[in-house]
């Protein structure tokens, strides 16, 4: 994928999540991220993609390869039109889950990335943007 | 759906995860292993994750459930071969894998299983199928 281009993938099934992980991995490799950084990004993507599918009722992810002279890396934006998160601060806490999970997905993804932005509105949906930059 | 094969080696069960598992496959493995432990009376389970490129909270939870479930059925579980990049990521994710025994490779994992179950010389039955 050429620099500064993006693609969008659906996140509706288990298979979509597997495909998304593979797409993120190959773009992370293209961008020159180290193996550890690739692994962190793909793991965060797996967490957020599953949240989009399960809590968001399905949605999509935009995968962007960023290379603008200042920064090189990968940016991912997860979007759904599900129930939204009433209390984002609480949802980010480790151990907080409404779905019988470990409650690590949101807080963990934040730790695994260089940038993390979440915008969620009850009744409208959720958008989470993460980025991992090449040092 | 594709399922992860479970091999029997003496009193132990061996699982090598070689594909990027989707969630349903992980859940099926949990069920299949439970059923096999009960049916064979296996005393140990060795799970080789050296081909896994990531372990997220879902896979982490699956490993914990398998370890706990096998303990209740009088079998020990050892997870072996975690890649260094995966281990670093797990720690930052916040996944402690509490209650899951780990070893660096298959050989060390087998040793640990033999010690934990008090069974010697399992490898004499190497490759035996049910
Ligand atoms: N896209 C979303 N839409 C609505 N609610 C969400 C969304 N993502 C997360 N949440 C809410 O935030 C909580 C915390 O999410 P997080 O990913 O941290 O943990 P989890 O998914 O419950 O468990 P884990 O990810 O460890 O398996 C969820 O239980 C859910 O209530
Ligand atoms: Mg989650």
Tab-separated table of C-alpha atoms and ligand atoms in Angstrom:
chain	number	residue	atom	x	y	z
A	1	UNK	CA	0.000	0.000	0.000
A	2	UNK	CA	1.503	3.413	-0.963
A	3	UNK	CA	2.310	5.936	1.767
A	4	UNK	CA	-0.556	7.980	3.198
A	5	UNK	CA	-3.142	5.665	1.726
A	6	UNK	CA	-5.824	3.844	3.593
A	7	UNK	CA	-8.233	0.980	3.338
A	8	UNK	CA	-11.369	0.042	5.166
A	9	UNK	CA	-12.330	-3.443	6.325
A	10	UNK	CA	-15.588	-4.718	7.840
A	11	UNK	CA	-15.682	-6.123	11.391
A	12	UNK	CA	-18.797	-8.246	11.504
A	13	UNK	CA	-17.586	-11.842	11.941
A	14	UNK	CA	-14.779	-13.779	13.648
A	15	UNK	CA	-13.197	-14.215	10.234
A	16	UNK	CA	-13.234	-10.447	9.664
A	17	UNK	CA	-11.167	-10.064	12.830
A	18	UNK	CA	-8.605	-12.626	11.643
A	19	UNK	CA	-8.392	-10.840	8.260
A	20	UNK	CA	-8.043	-7.460	9.962
A	21	UNK	CA	-5.165	-8.733	12.149
A	22	UNK	CA	-3.378	-10.010	9.033
A	23	UNK	CA	-3.907	-6.711	7.160
A	24	UNK	CA	-2.608	-4.672	10.107
A	25	UNK	CA	0.412	-6.949	10.418
A	26	UNK	CA	1.368	-6.615	6.766
A	27	UNK	CA	1.068	-2.822	6.810
A	28	UNK	CA	3.082	-2.648	10.047
A	29	UNK	CA	5.815	-4.660	8.302
A	30	UNK	CA	5.675	-2.398	5.208
A	31	UNK	CA	6.052	0.636	7.451
A	32	UNK	CA	9.161	-0.838	9.036
A	33	UNK	CA	7.854	-1.226	12.590
A	34	UNK	CA	9.971	-3.568	14.735
A	35	UNK	CA	8.635	-7.040	15.568
A	36	UNK	CA	7.728	-5.943	19.107
A	37	UNK	CA	5.915	-2.837	17.825
A	38	UNK	CA	4.076	-4.899	15.187
A	39	UNK	CA	2.995	-7.311	17.900
A	40	UNK	CA	1.767	-4.507	20.156
A	41	UNK	CA	-0.216	-2.904	17.332
A	42	UNK	CA	-1.796	-6.160	16.146
A	43	UNK	CA	-2.697	-7.115	19.724
A	44	UNK	CA	-4.353	-3.733	20.336
A	45	UNK	CA	-6.174	-4.080	16.997
A	46	UNK	CA	-7.435	-7.514	17.991
A	47	UNK	CA	-8.825	-6.132	21.265
A	48	UNK	CA	-10.530	-3.138	19.682
A	49	UNK	CA	-11.811	-5.117	16.697
A	50	UNK	CA	-13.451	-7.617	19.019
A	51	UNK	CA	-15.055	-4.807	21.035
A	52	UNK	CA	-16.409	-3.310	17.797
A	53	UNK	CA	-17.861	-6.662	16.803
A	54	UNK	CA	-19.297	-7.708	20.161
A	55	UNK	CA	-20.316	-4.499	21.955
A	56	UNK	CA	-20.676	-2.291	18.900
A	57	UNK	CA	-22.796	-4.838	17.049
A	58	UNK	CA	-20.283	-4.837	14.201
A	59	UNK	CA	-18.601	-1.991	12.383
A	60	UNK	CA	-15.457	-1.259	10.457
A	61	UNK	CA	-11.799	-0.347	10.742
A	62	UNK	CA	-9.849	2.144	8.664
A	63	UNK	CA	-6.189	1.184	8.290
A	64	UNK	CA	-3.858	4.043	7.352
A	65	UNK	CA	-0.219	3.931	6.479
A	66	UNK	CA	1.251	7.257	7.554
A	67	UNK	CA	4.534	8.555	6.118
A	68	UNK	CA	4.561	12.327	5.945
A	69	UNK	CA	8.182	13.253	6.405
A	70	UNK	CA	7.630	13.846	10.108
A	71	UNK	CA	6.266	10.470	11.124
A	72	UNK	CA	6.092	6.948	9.847
A	73	UNK	CA	3.641	4.473	11.274
A	74	UNK	CA	0.178	3.009	11.225
A	75	UNK	CA	-3.087	4.574	12.324
A	76	UNK	CA	-6.252	2.540	12.911
A	77	UNK	CA	-9.761	3.862	13.401
A	78	UNK	CA	-12.476	1.539	14.684
A	79	UNK	CA	-16.046	2.652	14.253
A	80	UNK	CA	-19.438	1.234	15.150
A	81	UNK	CA	-22.997	2.424	15.603
A	82	UNK	CA	-23.767	0.337	18.654
A	83	UNK	CA	-24.889	1.249	22.160
A	84	UNK	CA	-21.917	3.469	22.940
A	85	UNK	CA	-20.095	3.599	26.272
A	86	UNK	CA	-21.911	5.549	29.017
A	87	UNK	CA	-18.780	6.078	31.133
A	88	UNK	CA	-15.562	5.958	29.121
A	89	UNK	CA	-13.311	6.622	32.101
A	90	UNK	CA	-14.750	3.608	33.882
A	91	UNK	CA	-14.567	1.416	30.758
A	92	UNK	CA	-10.853	2.207	30.461
A	93	UNK	CA	-10.149	0.811	33.930
A	94	UNK	CA	-8.472	-2.594	33.980
A	95	UNK	CA	-10.905	-5.240	35.120
A	96	UNK	CA	-14.059	-3.345	34.130
A	97	UNK	CA	-16.233	-5.510	31.900
A	98	UNK	CA	-19.924	-5.795	31.134
A	99	UNK	CA	-19.419	-8.854	28.942
A	100	UNK	CA	-17.684	-11.349	31.218
A	101	UNK	CA	-14.270	-10.577	29.729
A	102	UNK	CA	-11.101	-9.661	31.576
A	103	UNK	CA	-11.752	-5.955	31.102
A	104	UNK	CA	-8.290	-5.439	29.639
A	105	UNK	CA	-9.053	-4.547	26.030
A	106	UNK	CA	-9.468	-0.781	26.226
A	107	UNK	CA	-6.895	0.026	28.912
A	108	UNK	CA	-4.437	-2.465	27.433
A	109	UNK	CA	-4.742	-1.062	23.889
A	110	UNK	CA	-4.066	2.393	25.239
A	111	UNK	CA	-0.846	1.166	26.857
A	112	UNK	CA	0.216	-0.674	23.698
A	113	UNK	CA	0.018	2.367	21.411
A	114	UNK	CA	1.587	5.817	21.085
A	115	UNK	CA	-1.753	7.496	20.478
A	116	UNK	CA	-5.200	6.605	21.719
A	117	UNK	CA	-8.409	8.574	21.261
A	118	UNK	CA	-11.888	7.436	22.088
A	119	UNK	CA	-15.153	9.124	21.229
A	120	UNK	CA	-18.286	7.346	22.353
A	121	UNK	CA	-21.865	8.501	22.590
A	122	UNK	CA	-24.593	6.455	24.242
A	123	UNK	CA	-27.118	5.438	21.627
A	124	UNK	CA	-24.927	6.579	18.733
A	125	UNK	CA	-21.798	4.497	18.709
A	126	UNK	CA	-18.089	4.428	19.370
A	127	UNK	CA	-14.972	5.480	17.536
A	128	UNK	CA	-11.492	4.553	18.735
A	129	UNK	CA	-8.345	5.792	17.016
A	130	UNK	CA	-4.918	4.354	17.783
A	131	UNK	CA	-1.500	4.867	16.232
A	132	UNK	CA	1.904	3.303	16.591
A	133	UNK	CA	4.885	5.291	15.269
A	134	UNK	CA	8.321	4.195	14.187
A	135	UNK	CA	10.815	5.633	16.688
B	1	UNK	CA	-15.101	-25.182	11.171
B	2	UNK	CA	-11.420	-26.052	11.309
B	3	UNK	CA	-10.468	-27.562	14.693
B	4	UNK	CA	-7.105	-27.696	16.432
B	5	UNK	CA	-5.854	-31.291	16.583
B	6	UNK	CA	-5.128	-32.912	19.956
B	7	UNK	CA	-2.503	-35.685	20.043
B	8	UNK	CA	-2.136	-38.261	22.781
B	9	UNK	CA	1.347	-39.166	24.023
B	10	UNK	CA	1.213	-41.653	26.871
B	11	UNK	CA	-0.581	-39.989	29.758
B	12	UNK	CA	-0.282	-36.551	28.193
B	13	UNK	CA	-2.206	-34.611	25.572
B	14	UNK	CA	-0.360	-32.411	23.102
B	15	UNK	CA	-1.736	-29.385	21.318
B	16	UNK	CA	0.165	-27.263	18.814
B	17	UNK	CA	-1.582	-24.079	17.826
B	18	UNK	CA	-0.421	-23.297	14.320
B	19	UNK	CA	-3.037	-20.979	12.924
B	20	UNK	CA	-4.284	-17.501	13.659
B	21	UNK	CA	-7.270	-18.748	15.672
B	22	UNK	CA	-10.595	-17.087	15.442
B	23	UNK	CA	-12.598	-16.917	18.633
B	24	UNK	CA	-14.884	-19.858	17.863
B	25	UNK	CA	-11.848	-22.075	17.303
B	26	UNK	CA	-10.449	-21.134	20.697
B	27	UNK	CA	-13.762	-21.970	22.367
B	28	UNK	CA	-13.933	-25.290	20.514
B	29	UNK	CA	-10.427	-26.161	21.718
B	30	UNK	CA	-11.521	-25.555	25.309
B	31	UNK	CA	-14.432	-27.980	24.890
B	32	UNK	CA	-12.438	-30.584	22.937
B	33	UNK	CA	-9.665	-30.646	25.535
B	34	UNK	CA	-12.103	-31.055	28.414
B	35	UNK	CA	-13.777	-33.938	26.668
B	36	UNK	CA	-10.440	-35.609	25.825
B	37	UNK	CA	-9.080	-35.319	29.365
B	38	UNK	CA	-12.207	-36.990	30.718
B	39	UNK	CA	-12.276	-39.682	28.034
B	40	UNK	CA	-8.557	-40.593	28.212
B	41	UNK	CA	-7.813	-39.864	31.871
B	42	UNK	CA	-4.813	-37.828	30.712
B	43	UNK	CA	-2.686	-36.411	33.535
B	44	UNK	CA	-1.084	-33.589	31.631
B	45	UNK	CA	-1.702	-31.164	28.761
B	46	UNK	CA	1.062	-29.438	26.829
B	47	UNK	CA	0.091	-26.473	24.657
B	48	UNK	CA	2.715	-25.266	22.208
B	49	UNK	CA	2.101	-21.627	21.219
B	50	UNK	CA	5.445	-21.004	19.500
B	51	UNK	CA	3.677	-20.272	16.192
B	52	UNK	CA	1.295	-17.754	17.748
B	53	UNK	CA	2.105	-14.190	16.688
B	54	UNK	CA	-0.114	-12.589	19.297
B	55	UNK	CA	-1.870	-13.525	22.528
B	56	UNK	CA	-4.727	-11.148	23.251
B	57	UNK	CA	-7.131	-11.093	26.193
B	58	UNK	CA	-9.373	-13.675	24.547
B	59	UNK	CA	-6.607	-16.243	23.986
B	60	UNK	CA	-5.222	-15.411	27.427
B	61	UNK	CA	-8.574	-16.136	28.986
B	62	UNK	CA	-8.803	-19.412	27.023
B	63	UNK	CA	-5.402	-20.535	28.376
B	64	UNK	CA	-6.526	-19.695	31.907
B	65	UNK	CA	-9.791	-21.597	31.507
B	66	UNK	CA	-7.992	-24.661	30.120
B	67	UNK	CA	-5.476	-24.594	32.999
B	68	UNK	CA	-8.233	-24.295	35.607
B	69	UNK	CA	-10.447	-26.880	33.984
B	70	UNK	CA	-7.633	-29.427	33.679
B	71	UNK	CA	-6.663	-28.928	37.319
B	72	UNK	CA	-10.213	-29.775	38.386
B	73	UNK	CA	-9.944	-32.932	36.274
B	74	UNK	CA	-6.629	-33.888	37.924
B	75	UNK	CA	-4.431	-32.935	34.997
B	76	UNK	CA	-1.691	-30.292	34.767
B	77	UNK	CA	-1.419	-27.832	31.881
B	78	UNK	CA	1.823	-26.295	30.670
B	79	UNK	CA	1.987	-23.625	27.961
B	80	UNK	CA	5.278	-23.603	26.078
B	81	UNK	CA	7.170	-21.623	23.457
B	82	UNK	CA	5.822	-18.102	23.852
B	83	UNK	CA	7.708	-15.735	21.531
B	84	UNK	CA	9.606	-12.917	23.298
B	85	UNK	CA	7.654	-10.206	21.429
B	86	UNK	CA	4.412	-11.837	22.576
B	87	UNK	CA	5.628	-11.987	26.185
B	88	UNK	CA	6.580	-8.292	26.183
B	89	UNK	CA	3.197	-7.354	24.726
B	90	UNK	CA	1.276	-9.505	27.232
B	91	UNK	CA	2.864	-7.730	30.168
B	92	UNK	CA	1.963	-4.315	28.767
B	93	UNK	CA	-1.558	-5.465	27.957
B	94	UNK	CA	-1.863	-6.372	31.630
B	95	UNK	CA	-2.437	-10.076	31.193
B	96	UNK	CA	-0.796	-11.958	34.051
B	97	UNK	CA	-1.775	-15.511	32.977
B	98	UNK	CA	-2.277	-16.278	36.659
B	99	UNK	CA	-2.541	-19.990	37.291
B	100	UNK	CA	-1.049	-20.929	33.930
B	101	UNK	CA	2.246	-22.809	34.101
B	102	UNK	CA	4.707	-21.923	31.352
B	103	UNK	CA	7.980	-23.318	30.053
B	104	UNK	CA	10.412	-22.071	27.409
B	105	UNK	CA	10.123	-25.035	25.055
B	106	UNK	CA	8.514	-28.445	24.564
B	107	UNK	CA	11.363	-30.331	26.214
B	108	UNK	CA	11.260	-28.222	29.372
B	109	UNK	CA	7.481	-28.349	29.359
B	110	UNK	CA	7.496	-32.161	29.250
B	111	UNK	CA	9.976	-32.253	32.111
B	112	UNK	CA	7.729	-29.990	34.148
B	113	UNK	CA	4.694	-32.146	33.406
B	114	UNK	CA	6.503	-35.306	34.429
B	115	UNK	CA	7.639	-33.714	37.671
B	116	UNK	CA	4.224	-32.238	38.427
B	117	UNK	CA	2.344	-35.459	37.785
B	118	UNK	CA	4.955	-37.758	39.316
B	119	UNK	CA	5.029	-39.757	36.103
B	120	UNK	CA	8.409	-40.737	34.716
B	121	UNK	CA	9.381	-41.784	31.216
B	122	UNK	CA	6.299	-40.685	29.314
B	123	UNK	CA	8.311	-40.392	26.124
B	124	UNK	CA	8.499	-44.201	25.935
B	125	UNK	CA	5.014	-44.064	24.537
B	126	UNK	CA	5.890	-41.269	22.121
B	127	UNK	CA	3.454	-40.798	19.299
B	128	UNK	CA	0.977	-43.372	20.516
B	129	UNK	CA	-2.515	-42.656	19.239
B	130	UNK	CA	-5.705	-43.461	21.013
C	1	LIG	N1	-17.337	-0.488	20.947
C	1	LIG	C1	-17.964	-0.541	22.120
C	1	LIG	N2	-19.303	-0.266	22.221
C	1	LIG	C2	-19.935	-0.311	23.409
C	1	LIG	N3	-19.339	-0.654	24.580
C	1	LIG	C3	-18.016	-0.944	24.560
C	1	LIG	C4	-17.248	-0.900	23.338
C	1	LIG	N4	-15.979	-1.223	23.637
C	1	LIG	C5	-15.924	-1.460	24.958
C	1	LIG	N5	-17.156	-1.296	25.531
C	1	LIG	C6	-17.487	-1.426	26.973
C	1	LIG	O1	-16.308	-1.256	27.736
C	1	LIG	C7	-16.067	-2.408	28.556
C	1	LIG	C8	-14.587	-2.626	28.692
C	1	LIG	O2	-14.018	-3.036	27.450
C	1	LIG	P1	-12.654	-3.866	27.448
C	1	LIG	O3	-12.306	-4.204	26.048
C	1	LIG	O4	-11.654	-3.109	28.249
C	1	LIG	O5	-13.019	-5.171	28.278
C	1	LIG	P2	-13.910	-6.435	27.832
C	1	LIG	O6	-14.124	-6.407	26.357
C	1	LIG	O7	-15.120	-6.440	28.679
C	1	LIG	O8	-12.970	-7.651	28.209
C	1	LIG	P3	-11.643	-8.118	27.415
C	1	LIG	O9	-11.405	-7.130	26.326
C	1	LIG	O10	-10.558	-8.113	28.428
C	1	LIG	O11	-11.962	-9.480	26.903
C	1	LIG	C9	-16.813	-3.526	27.864
C	1	LIG	O12	-17.145	-4.554	28.760
C	1	LIG	C10	-18.041	-2.790	27.319
C	1	LIG	O13	-19.004	-2.603	28.325
C	2	LIG	MG1	-12.590	-6.118	24.979
